[in-house]
Tab-separated table of C-alpha atoms in Angstrom:
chain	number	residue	atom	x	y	z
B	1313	UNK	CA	18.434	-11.849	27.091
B	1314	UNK	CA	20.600	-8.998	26.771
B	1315	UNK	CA	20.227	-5.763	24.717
B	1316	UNK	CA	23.514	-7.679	22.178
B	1317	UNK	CA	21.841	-10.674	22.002
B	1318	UNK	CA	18.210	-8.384	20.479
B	1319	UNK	CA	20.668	-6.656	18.493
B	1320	UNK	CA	22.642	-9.408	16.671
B	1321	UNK	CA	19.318	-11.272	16.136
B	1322	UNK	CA	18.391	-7.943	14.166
B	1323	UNK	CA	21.280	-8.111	12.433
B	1324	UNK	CA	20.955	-11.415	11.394
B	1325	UNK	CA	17.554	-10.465	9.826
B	1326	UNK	CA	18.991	-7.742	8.056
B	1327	UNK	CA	21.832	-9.787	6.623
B	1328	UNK	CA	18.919	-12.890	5.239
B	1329	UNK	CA	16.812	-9.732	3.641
B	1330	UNK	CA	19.630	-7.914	2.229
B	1331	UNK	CA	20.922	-11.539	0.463
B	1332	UNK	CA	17.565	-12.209	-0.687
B	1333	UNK	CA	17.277	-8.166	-2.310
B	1334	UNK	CA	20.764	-9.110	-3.833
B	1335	UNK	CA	19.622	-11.333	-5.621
B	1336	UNK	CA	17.067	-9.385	-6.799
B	1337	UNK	CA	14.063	-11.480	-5.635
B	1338	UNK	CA	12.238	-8.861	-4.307
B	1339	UNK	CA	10.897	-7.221	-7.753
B	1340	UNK	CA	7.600	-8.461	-6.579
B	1341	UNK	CA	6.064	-7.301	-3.598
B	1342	UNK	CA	4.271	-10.566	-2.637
B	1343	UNK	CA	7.788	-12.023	-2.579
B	1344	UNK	CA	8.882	-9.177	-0.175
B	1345	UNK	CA	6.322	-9.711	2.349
B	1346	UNK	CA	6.499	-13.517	2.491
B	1347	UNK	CA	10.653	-13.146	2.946
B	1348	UNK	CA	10.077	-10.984	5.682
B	1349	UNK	CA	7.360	-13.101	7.079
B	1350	UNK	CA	9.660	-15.964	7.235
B	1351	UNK	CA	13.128	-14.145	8.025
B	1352	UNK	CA	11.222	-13.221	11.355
B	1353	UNK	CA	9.993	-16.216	12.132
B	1354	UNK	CA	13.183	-18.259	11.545
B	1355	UNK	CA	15.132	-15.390	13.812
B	1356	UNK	CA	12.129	-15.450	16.596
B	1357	UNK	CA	12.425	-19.195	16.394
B	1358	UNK	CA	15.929	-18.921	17.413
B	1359	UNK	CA	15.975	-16.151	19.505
B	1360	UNK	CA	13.729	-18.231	22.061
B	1361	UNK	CA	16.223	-21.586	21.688
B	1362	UNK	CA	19.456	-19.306	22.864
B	1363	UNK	CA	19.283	-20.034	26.559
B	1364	UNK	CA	19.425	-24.197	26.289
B	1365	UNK	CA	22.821	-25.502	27.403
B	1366	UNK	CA	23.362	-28.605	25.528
B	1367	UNK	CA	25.601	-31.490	27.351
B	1368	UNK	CA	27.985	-30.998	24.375
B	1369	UNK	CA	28.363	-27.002	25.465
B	1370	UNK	CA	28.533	-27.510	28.793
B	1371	UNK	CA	31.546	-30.498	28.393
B	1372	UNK	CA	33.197	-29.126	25.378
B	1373	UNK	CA	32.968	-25.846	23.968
B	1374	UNK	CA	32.019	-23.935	27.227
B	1375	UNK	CA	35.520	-25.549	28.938
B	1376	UNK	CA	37.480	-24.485	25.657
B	1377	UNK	CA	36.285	-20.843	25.842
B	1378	UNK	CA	37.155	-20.723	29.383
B	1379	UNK	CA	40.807	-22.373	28.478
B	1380	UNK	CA	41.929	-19.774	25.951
B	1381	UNK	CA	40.354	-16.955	28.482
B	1382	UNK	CA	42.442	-18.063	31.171
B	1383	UNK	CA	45.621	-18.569	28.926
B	1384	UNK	CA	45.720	-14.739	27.119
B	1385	UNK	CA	43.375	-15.727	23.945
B	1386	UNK	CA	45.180	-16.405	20.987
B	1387	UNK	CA	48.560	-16.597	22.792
B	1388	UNK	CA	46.866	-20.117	23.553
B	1389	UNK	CA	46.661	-21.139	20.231
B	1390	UNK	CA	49.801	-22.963	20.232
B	1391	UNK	CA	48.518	-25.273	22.753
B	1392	UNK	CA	46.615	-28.282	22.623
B	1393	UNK	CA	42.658	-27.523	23.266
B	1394	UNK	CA	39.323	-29.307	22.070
B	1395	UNK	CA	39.270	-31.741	19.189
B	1396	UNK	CA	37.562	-29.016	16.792
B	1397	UNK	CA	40.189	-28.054	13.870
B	1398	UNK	CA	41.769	-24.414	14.557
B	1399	UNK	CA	39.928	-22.127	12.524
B	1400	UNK	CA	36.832	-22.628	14.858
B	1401	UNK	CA	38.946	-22.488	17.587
B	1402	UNK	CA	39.727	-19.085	16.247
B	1403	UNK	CA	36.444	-17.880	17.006
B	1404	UNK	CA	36.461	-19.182	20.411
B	1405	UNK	CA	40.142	-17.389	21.140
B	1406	UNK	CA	38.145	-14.056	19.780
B	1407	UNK	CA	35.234	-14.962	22.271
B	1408	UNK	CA	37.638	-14.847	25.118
B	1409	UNK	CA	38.188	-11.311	24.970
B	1410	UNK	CA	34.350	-10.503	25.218
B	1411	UNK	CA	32.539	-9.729	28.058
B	1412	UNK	CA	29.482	-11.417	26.340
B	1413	UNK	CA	28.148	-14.883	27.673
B	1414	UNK	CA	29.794	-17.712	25.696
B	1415	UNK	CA	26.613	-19.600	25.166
B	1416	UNK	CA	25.289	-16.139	23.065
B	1417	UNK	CA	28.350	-16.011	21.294
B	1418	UNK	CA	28.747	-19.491	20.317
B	1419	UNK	CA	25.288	-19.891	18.759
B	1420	UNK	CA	25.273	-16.724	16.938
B	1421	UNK	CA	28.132	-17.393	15.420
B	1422	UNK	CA	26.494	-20.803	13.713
B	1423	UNK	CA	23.256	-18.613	13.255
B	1424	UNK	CA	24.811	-15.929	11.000
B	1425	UNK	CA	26.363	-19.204	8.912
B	1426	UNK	CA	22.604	-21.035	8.897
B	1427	UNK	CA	21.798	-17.558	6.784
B	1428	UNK	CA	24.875	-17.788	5.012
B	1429	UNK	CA	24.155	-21.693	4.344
B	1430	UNK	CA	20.375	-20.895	3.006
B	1431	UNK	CA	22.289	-18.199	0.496
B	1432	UNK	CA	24.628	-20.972	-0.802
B	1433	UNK	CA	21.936	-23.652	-1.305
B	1434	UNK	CA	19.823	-20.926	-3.209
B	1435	UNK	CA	22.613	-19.966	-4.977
B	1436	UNK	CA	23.472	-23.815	-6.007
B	1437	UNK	CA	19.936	-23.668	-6.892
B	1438	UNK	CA	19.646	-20.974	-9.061
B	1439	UNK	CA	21.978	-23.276	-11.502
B	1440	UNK	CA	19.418	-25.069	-12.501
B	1441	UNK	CA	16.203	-23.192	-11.980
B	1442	UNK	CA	15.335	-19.131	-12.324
B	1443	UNK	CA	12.062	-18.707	-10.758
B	1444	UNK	CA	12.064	-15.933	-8.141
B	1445	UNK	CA	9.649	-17.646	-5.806
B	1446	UNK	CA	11.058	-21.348	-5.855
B	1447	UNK	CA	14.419	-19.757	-4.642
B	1448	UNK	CA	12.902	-18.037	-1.827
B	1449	UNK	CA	11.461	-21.357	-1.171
B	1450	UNK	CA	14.811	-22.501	-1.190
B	1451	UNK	CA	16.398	-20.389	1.169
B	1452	UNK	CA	13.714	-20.451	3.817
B	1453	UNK	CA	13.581	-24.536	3.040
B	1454	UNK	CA	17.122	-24.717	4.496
B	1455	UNK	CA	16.566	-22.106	7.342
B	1456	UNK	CA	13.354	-23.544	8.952
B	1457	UNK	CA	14.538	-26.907	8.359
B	1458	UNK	CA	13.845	-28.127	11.669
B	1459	UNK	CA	17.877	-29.871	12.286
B	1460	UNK	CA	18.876	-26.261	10.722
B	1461	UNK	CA	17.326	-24.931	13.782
B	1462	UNK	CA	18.526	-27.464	16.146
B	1463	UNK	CA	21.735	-27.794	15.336
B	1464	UNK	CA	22.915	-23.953	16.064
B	1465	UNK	CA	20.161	-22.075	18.228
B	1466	UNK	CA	19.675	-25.015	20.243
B	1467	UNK	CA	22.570	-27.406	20.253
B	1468	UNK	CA	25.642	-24.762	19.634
B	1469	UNK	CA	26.736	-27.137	17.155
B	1470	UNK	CA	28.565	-25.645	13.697
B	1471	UNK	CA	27.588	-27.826	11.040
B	1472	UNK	CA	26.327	-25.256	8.974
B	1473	UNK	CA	29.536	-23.393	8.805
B	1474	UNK	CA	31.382	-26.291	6.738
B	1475	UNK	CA	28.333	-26.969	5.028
B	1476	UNK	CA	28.087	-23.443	4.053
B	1477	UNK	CA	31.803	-23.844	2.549
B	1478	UNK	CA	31.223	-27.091	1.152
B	1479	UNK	CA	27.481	-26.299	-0.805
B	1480	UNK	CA	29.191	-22.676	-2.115
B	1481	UNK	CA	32.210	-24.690	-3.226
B	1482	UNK	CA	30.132	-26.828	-5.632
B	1483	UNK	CA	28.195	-23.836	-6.538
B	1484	UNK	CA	31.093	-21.853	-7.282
B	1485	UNK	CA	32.826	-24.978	-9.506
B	1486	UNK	CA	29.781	-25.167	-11.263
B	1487	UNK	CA	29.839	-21.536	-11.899
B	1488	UNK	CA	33.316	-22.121	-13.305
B	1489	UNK	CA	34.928	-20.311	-10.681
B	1490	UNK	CA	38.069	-23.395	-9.855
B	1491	UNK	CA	39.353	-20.945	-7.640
B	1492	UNK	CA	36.915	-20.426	-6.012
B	1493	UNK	CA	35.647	-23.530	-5.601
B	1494	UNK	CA	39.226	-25.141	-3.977
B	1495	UNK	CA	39.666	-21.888	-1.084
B	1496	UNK	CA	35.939	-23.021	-0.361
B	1497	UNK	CA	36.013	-26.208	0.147
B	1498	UNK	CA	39.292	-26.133	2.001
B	1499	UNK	CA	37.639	-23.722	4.248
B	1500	UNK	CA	35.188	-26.742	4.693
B	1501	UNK	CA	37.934	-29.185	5.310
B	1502	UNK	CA	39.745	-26.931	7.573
B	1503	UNK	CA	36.603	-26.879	10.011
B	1504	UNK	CA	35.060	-30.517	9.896
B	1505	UNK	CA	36.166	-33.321	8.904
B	1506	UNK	CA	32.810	-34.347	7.797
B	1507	UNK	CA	33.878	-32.208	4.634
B	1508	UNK	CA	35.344	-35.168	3.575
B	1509	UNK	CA	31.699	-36.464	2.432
B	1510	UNK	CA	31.440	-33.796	0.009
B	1511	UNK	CA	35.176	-33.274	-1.470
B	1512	UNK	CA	35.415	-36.459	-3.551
B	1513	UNK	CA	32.706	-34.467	-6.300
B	1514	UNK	CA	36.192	-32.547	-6.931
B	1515	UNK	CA	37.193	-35.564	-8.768
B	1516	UNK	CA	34.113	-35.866	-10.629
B	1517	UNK	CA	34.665	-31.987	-11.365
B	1518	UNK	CA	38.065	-32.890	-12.529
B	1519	UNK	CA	36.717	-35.285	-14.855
B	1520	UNK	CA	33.941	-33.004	-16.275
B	1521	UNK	CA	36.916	-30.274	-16.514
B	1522	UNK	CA	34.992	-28.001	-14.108
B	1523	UNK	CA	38.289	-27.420	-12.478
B	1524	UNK	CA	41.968	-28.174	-13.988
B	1525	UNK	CA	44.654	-30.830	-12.174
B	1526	UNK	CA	47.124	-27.027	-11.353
B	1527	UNK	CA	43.975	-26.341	-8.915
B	1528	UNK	CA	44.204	-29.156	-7.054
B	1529	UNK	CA	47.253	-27.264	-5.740
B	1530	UNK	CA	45.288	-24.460	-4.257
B	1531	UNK	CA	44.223	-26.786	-1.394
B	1532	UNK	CA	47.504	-27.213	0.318
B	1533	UNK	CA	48.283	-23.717	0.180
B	1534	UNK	CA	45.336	-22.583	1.078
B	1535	UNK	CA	44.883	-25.094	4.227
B	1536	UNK	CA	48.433	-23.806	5.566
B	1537	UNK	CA	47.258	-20.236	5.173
B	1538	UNK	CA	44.014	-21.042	7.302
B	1539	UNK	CA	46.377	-23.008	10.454
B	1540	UNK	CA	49.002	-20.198	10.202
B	1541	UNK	CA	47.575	-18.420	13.343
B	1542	UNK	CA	48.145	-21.227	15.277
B	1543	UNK	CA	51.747	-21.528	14.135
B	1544	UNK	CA	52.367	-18.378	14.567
B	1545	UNK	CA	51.134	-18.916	18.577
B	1546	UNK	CA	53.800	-21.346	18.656
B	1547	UNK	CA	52.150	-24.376	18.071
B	1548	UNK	CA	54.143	-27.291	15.937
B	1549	UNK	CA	53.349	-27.193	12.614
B	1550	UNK	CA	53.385	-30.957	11.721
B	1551	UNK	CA	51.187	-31.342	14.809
B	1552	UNK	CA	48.801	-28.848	13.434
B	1553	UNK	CA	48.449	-30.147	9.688
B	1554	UNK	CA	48.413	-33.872	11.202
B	1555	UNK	CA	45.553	-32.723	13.389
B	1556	UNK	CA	42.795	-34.879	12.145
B	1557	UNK	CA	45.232	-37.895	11.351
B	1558	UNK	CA	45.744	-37.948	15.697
B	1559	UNK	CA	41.654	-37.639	16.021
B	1560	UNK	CA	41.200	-40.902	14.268
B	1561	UNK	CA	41.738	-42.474	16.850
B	1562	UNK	CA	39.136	-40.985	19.250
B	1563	UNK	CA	35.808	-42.027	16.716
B	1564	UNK	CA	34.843	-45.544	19.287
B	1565	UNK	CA	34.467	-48.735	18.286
B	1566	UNK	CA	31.273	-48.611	17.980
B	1567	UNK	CA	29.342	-49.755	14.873
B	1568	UNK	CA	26.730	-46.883	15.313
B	1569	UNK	CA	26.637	-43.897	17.225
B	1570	UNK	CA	22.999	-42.612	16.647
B	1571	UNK	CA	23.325	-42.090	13.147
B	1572	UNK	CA	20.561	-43.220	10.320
B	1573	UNK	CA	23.076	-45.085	8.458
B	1574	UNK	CA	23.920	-48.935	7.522
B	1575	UNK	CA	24.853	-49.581	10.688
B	1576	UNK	CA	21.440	-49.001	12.630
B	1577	UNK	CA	19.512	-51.684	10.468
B	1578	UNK	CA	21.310	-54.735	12.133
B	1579	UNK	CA	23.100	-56.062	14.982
B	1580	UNK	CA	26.892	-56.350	14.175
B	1581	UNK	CA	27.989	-59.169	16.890
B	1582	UNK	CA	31.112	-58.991	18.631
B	1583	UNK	CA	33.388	-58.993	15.663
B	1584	UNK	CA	33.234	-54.794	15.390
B	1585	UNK	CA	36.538	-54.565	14.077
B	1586	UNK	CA	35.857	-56.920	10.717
B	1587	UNK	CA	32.803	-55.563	10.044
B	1588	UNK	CA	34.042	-51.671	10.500
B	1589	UNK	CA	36.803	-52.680	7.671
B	1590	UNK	CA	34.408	-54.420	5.583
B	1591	UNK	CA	31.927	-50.744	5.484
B	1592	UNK	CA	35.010	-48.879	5.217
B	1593	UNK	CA	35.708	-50.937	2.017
B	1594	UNK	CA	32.364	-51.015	0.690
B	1595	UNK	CA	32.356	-47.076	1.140
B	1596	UNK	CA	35.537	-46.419	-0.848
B	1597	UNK	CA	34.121	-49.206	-3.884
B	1598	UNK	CA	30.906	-47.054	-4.005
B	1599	UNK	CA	33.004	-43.695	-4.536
B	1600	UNK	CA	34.708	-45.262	-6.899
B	1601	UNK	CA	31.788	-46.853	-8.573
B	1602	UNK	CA	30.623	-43.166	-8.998
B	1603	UNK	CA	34.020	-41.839	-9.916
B	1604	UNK	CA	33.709	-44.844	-12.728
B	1605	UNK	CA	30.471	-43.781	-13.977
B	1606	UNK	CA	31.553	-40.516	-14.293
B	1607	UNK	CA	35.036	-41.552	-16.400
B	1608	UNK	CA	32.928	-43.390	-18.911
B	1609	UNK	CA	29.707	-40.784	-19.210
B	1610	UNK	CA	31.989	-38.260	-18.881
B	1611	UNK	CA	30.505	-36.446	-22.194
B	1612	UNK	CA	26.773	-36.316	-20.174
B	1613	UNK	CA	28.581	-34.712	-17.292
B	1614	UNK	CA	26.274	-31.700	-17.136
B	1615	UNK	CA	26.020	-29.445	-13.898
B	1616	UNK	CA	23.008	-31.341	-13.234
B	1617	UNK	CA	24.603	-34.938	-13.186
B	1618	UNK	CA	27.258	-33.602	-11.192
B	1619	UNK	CA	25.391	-32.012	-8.878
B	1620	UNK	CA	23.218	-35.703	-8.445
B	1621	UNK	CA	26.660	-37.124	-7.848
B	1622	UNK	CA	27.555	-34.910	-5.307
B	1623	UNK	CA	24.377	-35.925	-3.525
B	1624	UNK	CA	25.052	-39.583	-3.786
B	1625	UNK	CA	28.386	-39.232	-2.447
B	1626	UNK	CA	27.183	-36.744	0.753
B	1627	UNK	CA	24.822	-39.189	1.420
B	1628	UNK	CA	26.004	-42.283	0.118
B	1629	UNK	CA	29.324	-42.169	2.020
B	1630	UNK	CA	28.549	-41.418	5.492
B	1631	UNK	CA	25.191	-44.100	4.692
B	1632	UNK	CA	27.956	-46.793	4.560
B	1633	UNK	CA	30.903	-45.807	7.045
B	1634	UNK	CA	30.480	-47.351	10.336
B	1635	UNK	CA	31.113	-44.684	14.022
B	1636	UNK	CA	28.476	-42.152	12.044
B	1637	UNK	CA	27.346	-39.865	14.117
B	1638	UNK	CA	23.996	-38.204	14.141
B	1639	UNK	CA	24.784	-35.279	12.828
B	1640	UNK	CA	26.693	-36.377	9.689
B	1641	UNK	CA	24.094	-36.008	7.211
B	1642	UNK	CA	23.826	-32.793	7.810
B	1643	UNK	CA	25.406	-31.535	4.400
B	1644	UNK	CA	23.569	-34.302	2.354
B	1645	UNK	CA	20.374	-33.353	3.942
B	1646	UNK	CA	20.595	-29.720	2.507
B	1647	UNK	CA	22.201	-30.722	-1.042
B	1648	UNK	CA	18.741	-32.561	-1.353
B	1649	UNK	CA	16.664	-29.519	-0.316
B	1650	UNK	CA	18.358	-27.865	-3.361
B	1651	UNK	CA	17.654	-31.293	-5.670
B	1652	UNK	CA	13.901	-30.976	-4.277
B	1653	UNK	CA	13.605	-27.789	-5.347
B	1654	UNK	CA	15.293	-27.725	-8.326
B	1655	UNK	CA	13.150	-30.491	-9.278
B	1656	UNK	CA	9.494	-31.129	-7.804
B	1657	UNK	CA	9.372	-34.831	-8.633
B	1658	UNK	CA	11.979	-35.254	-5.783
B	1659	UNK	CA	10.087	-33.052	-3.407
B	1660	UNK	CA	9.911	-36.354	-0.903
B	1661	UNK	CA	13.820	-36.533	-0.420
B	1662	UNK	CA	14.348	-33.620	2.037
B	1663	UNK	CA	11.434	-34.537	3.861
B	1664	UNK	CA	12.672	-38.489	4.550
B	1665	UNK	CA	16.328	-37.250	5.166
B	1666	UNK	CA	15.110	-35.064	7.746
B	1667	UNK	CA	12.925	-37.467	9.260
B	1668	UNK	CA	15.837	-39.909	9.324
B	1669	UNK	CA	18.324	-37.365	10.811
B	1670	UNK	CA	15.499	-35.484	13.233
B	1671	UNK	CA	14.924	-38.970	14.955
B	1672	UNK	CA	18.677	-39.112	15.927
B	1673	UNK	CA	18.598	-35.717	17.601
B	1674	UNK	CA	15.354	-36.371	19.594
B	1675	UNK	CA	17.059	-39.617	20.769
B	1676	UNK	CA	20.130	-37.656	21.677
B	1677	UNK	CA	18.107	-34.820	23.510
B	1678	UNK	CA	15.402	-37.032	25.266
B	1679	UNK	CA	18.040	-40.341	25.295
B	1680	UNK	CA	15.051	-42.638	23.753
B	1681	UNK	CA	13.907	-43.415	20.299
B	1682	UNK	CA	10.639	-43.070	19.592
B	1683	UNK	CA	10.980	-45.826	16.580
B	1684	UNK	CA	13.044	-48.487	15.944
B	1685	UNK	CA	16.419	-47.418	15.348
B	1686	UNK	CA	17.156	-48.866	12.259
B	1687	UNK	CA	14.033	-46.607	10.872
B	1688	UNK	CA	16.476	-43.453	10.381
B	1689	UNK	CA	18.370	-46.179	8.497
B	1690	UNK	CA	15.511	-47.025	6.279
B	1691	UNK	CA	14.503	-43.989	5.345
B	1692	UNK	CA	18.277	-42.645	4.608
B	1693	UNK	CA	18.548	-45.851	2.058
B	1694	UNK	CA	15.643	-44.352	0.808
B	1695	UNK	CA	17.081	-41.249	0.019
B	1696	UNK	CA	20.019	-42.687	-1.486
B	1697	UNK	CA	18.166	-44.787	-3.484
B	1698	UNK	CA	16.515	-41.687	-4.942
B	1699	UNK	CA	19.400	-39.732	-5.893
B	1700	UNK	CA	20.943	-42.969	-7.524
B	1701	UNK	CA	17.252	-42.810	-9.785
B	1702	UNK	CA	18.127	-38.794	-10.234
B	1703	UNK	CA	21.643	-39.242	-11.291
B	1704	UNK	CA	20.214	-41.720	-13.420
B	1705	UNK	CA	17.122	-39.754	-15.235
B	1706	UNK	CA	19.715	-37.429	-16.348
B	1707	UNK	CA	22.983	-39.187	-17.809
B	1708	UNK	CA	19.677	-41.038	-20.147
B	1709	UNK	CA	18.429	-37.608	-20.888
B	1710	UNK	CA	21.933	-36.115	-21.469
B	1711	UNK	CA	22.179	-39.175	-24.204
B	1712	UNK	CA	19.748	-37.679	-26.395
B	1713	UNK	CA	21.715	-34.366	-26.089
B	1714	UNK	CA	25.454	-34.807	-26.135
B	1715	UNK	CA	27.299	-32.457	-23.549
B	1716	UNK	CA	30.703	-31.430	-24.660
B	1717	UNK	CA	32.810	-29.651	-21.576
């Protein structure tokens, strides 16, 4: 480890403190020492994971960094690198330039957004709860998570940056911020696709009049904003909108690619191709089963009900969609930290998504299960079936108590 590497880590305390003292959470001084307690731990955890080269680094995002360093940076841009949208390529053009080991670079970049990420759930959070200690809870909930860890320090993956994007975007519709809310979660779109999982709330927001039909407009615009760069390098610009439209057909034909979903609780037969339309369908009827129950409750459309929906749908979706990958739950598995928290008599949902999802990534890692593969699957219906009983609870409370948005 280098002196940088010591320093950033440092830094990435600071920044985790300094959001939880914005907040104003530290007014007690118990609550100061157990944040700092924690804040070290989660950056000592880390610190110690930063040397593992994952096979994904070593045959993807190690290559790209090379690529744009020996093509001039962000003159490269206009070429075709990676299958990662462009704004994270952005960060790997600006990684060129450094003198700094890649590997370093690349996780603390997904680091910094795990802190960022624990913010937004606390901040989602705070919607529907104000005790001090419960959103410290929260916070630390999403940044110990053990797949939180993983999935940056240790794999050099980035979900956490377009889950950061996607769990502030609901946060910030809820907040009645529309604005807000649409830059957000087109920043989510514009690094994963797995954004997808999340956006369709927007239509439930719609119908609760969170956000107005003129914002819908603010997603265009603001995804050609964030691919400009790469225009400007010279690359085409229908090319670079279509991006994700030529990826689709990289996913496999595989029903299941070590995800807990649908698709690891049986054995699919030959016949791949019907039974990948058939999810597909089934996955678009249950969005628009929710979208349906949200048209005709849309009166009990509190931030609570919405928030349940966005949950079902996170979950729900990928639960259903056959070539799921392990680490597409990712998003729904911190939107039910901030349902645990937010209410106690869910407290077991976080804990079976992340059994469900941490299964997967030992399998990947060691290449064995230790159970049955269809477990993760189990326990992720579980989950679902929980936030369909949370939705629930409150569209029959919010009858006794009309909403009016």
């Amino acid at each position: 480890m280098n002196a940088f590497v010591t320093i950033s880590m440092l830094l990435i305390f600071v920044l985790g403190m300094l959001l939880l003292w914005r907040e104003g959470l530290f007014k007690n001084t118990a609550h100061l020492i157990f944040a700092f307690l924690f804040m070290a731990g989660a950056v000592v955890i880390r610190y110690f994971l930063l040397d593992f080269e994952s096979g994904d680094y070593q045959t993807f995002l190690a290559p790209w960094t090379e690529f744009f360093r020996a093509h001039e940076g962000f003159k490269a841009l206009g070429l075709s690198v990676g299958n990662y949208n462009l704004p994270y390529l952005y960060f790997l053009a600006l990684f060129s330039y450094l003198d700094i080991s890649k590997l370093y670079l690349i996780k603390l970049l997904s680091i910094v957004f795990d802190v960022l990420l624990a913010w937004a759930c606390m901040k989602l959070c705070s919607r529907f709860i104000n005790g001090r200690l419960r959103l410290i809870i929260c916070f630390f909930a999403v940044l110990l998570f053990p797949t939180v860890i993983l999935n940056g320090a240790y794999w050099a993956q980035c979900d956490s940056i377009y889950t950061f994007f996607a769990v502030y975007a609901v946060y910030l519709a809820l907040s009645d911020k529309p604005v807000g809310a649409m830059v957000s979660i087109t920043a989510s779109f514009a690094f994963k696709l797995q954004a997808v999982f999340v956006m369709p709330i927007f239509f439930v927001l719609l119908v609760a009049k969170k956000i107005k039909f003129k914002h819908l407009f603010i997603f265009p615009a603001a995804y050609l904003v964030m691919m400009l760069p790469a225009v400007i390098a010279g690359r085409p610009l229908w090319d670079t909108l279509t991006l994700y439209l030529t990826q689709a057909g990289t996913v496999g034909d595989a029903m299941n690619y070590n995800a807990p979903s649908l698709t690891s609780m049986y054995q699919w037969g030959e016949n791949t191709e019907m039974w990948s339309t058939l999810l597909v369908v089934a996955a678009f009827v249950f969005m628009f089963i929710v979208f349906a129950i949200a048209i005709i409750d849309r009166k009990k459309l509190d931030d609570r009900v919405i928030f349940g929906m966005a949950v079902l749908l996170a979950v729900g979706i990928p639960f259903l969609l056959p070539h799921m990958h392990d680490r597409y739950f990712f998003a729904g598995g911190m939107l039910c930290i901030v349902l645990a928290v937010s209410d106690l008599r869910f407290a077991v949902m976080p804990v079976l998504c992340e059994l469900a999802s941490l299964h997967c990534y030992y399998a990947y890692f060691s290449r064995h299960y230790l159970v049955q593969p269809r477990i993760g699957g189990e326990l992720m219906l579980a989950v679902l079936i929980m936030a369909v009983v949370y939705v629930g609870i409150y569209l029959e409370k919010n009858k006794k108590h009309k909403i009016n948005p």
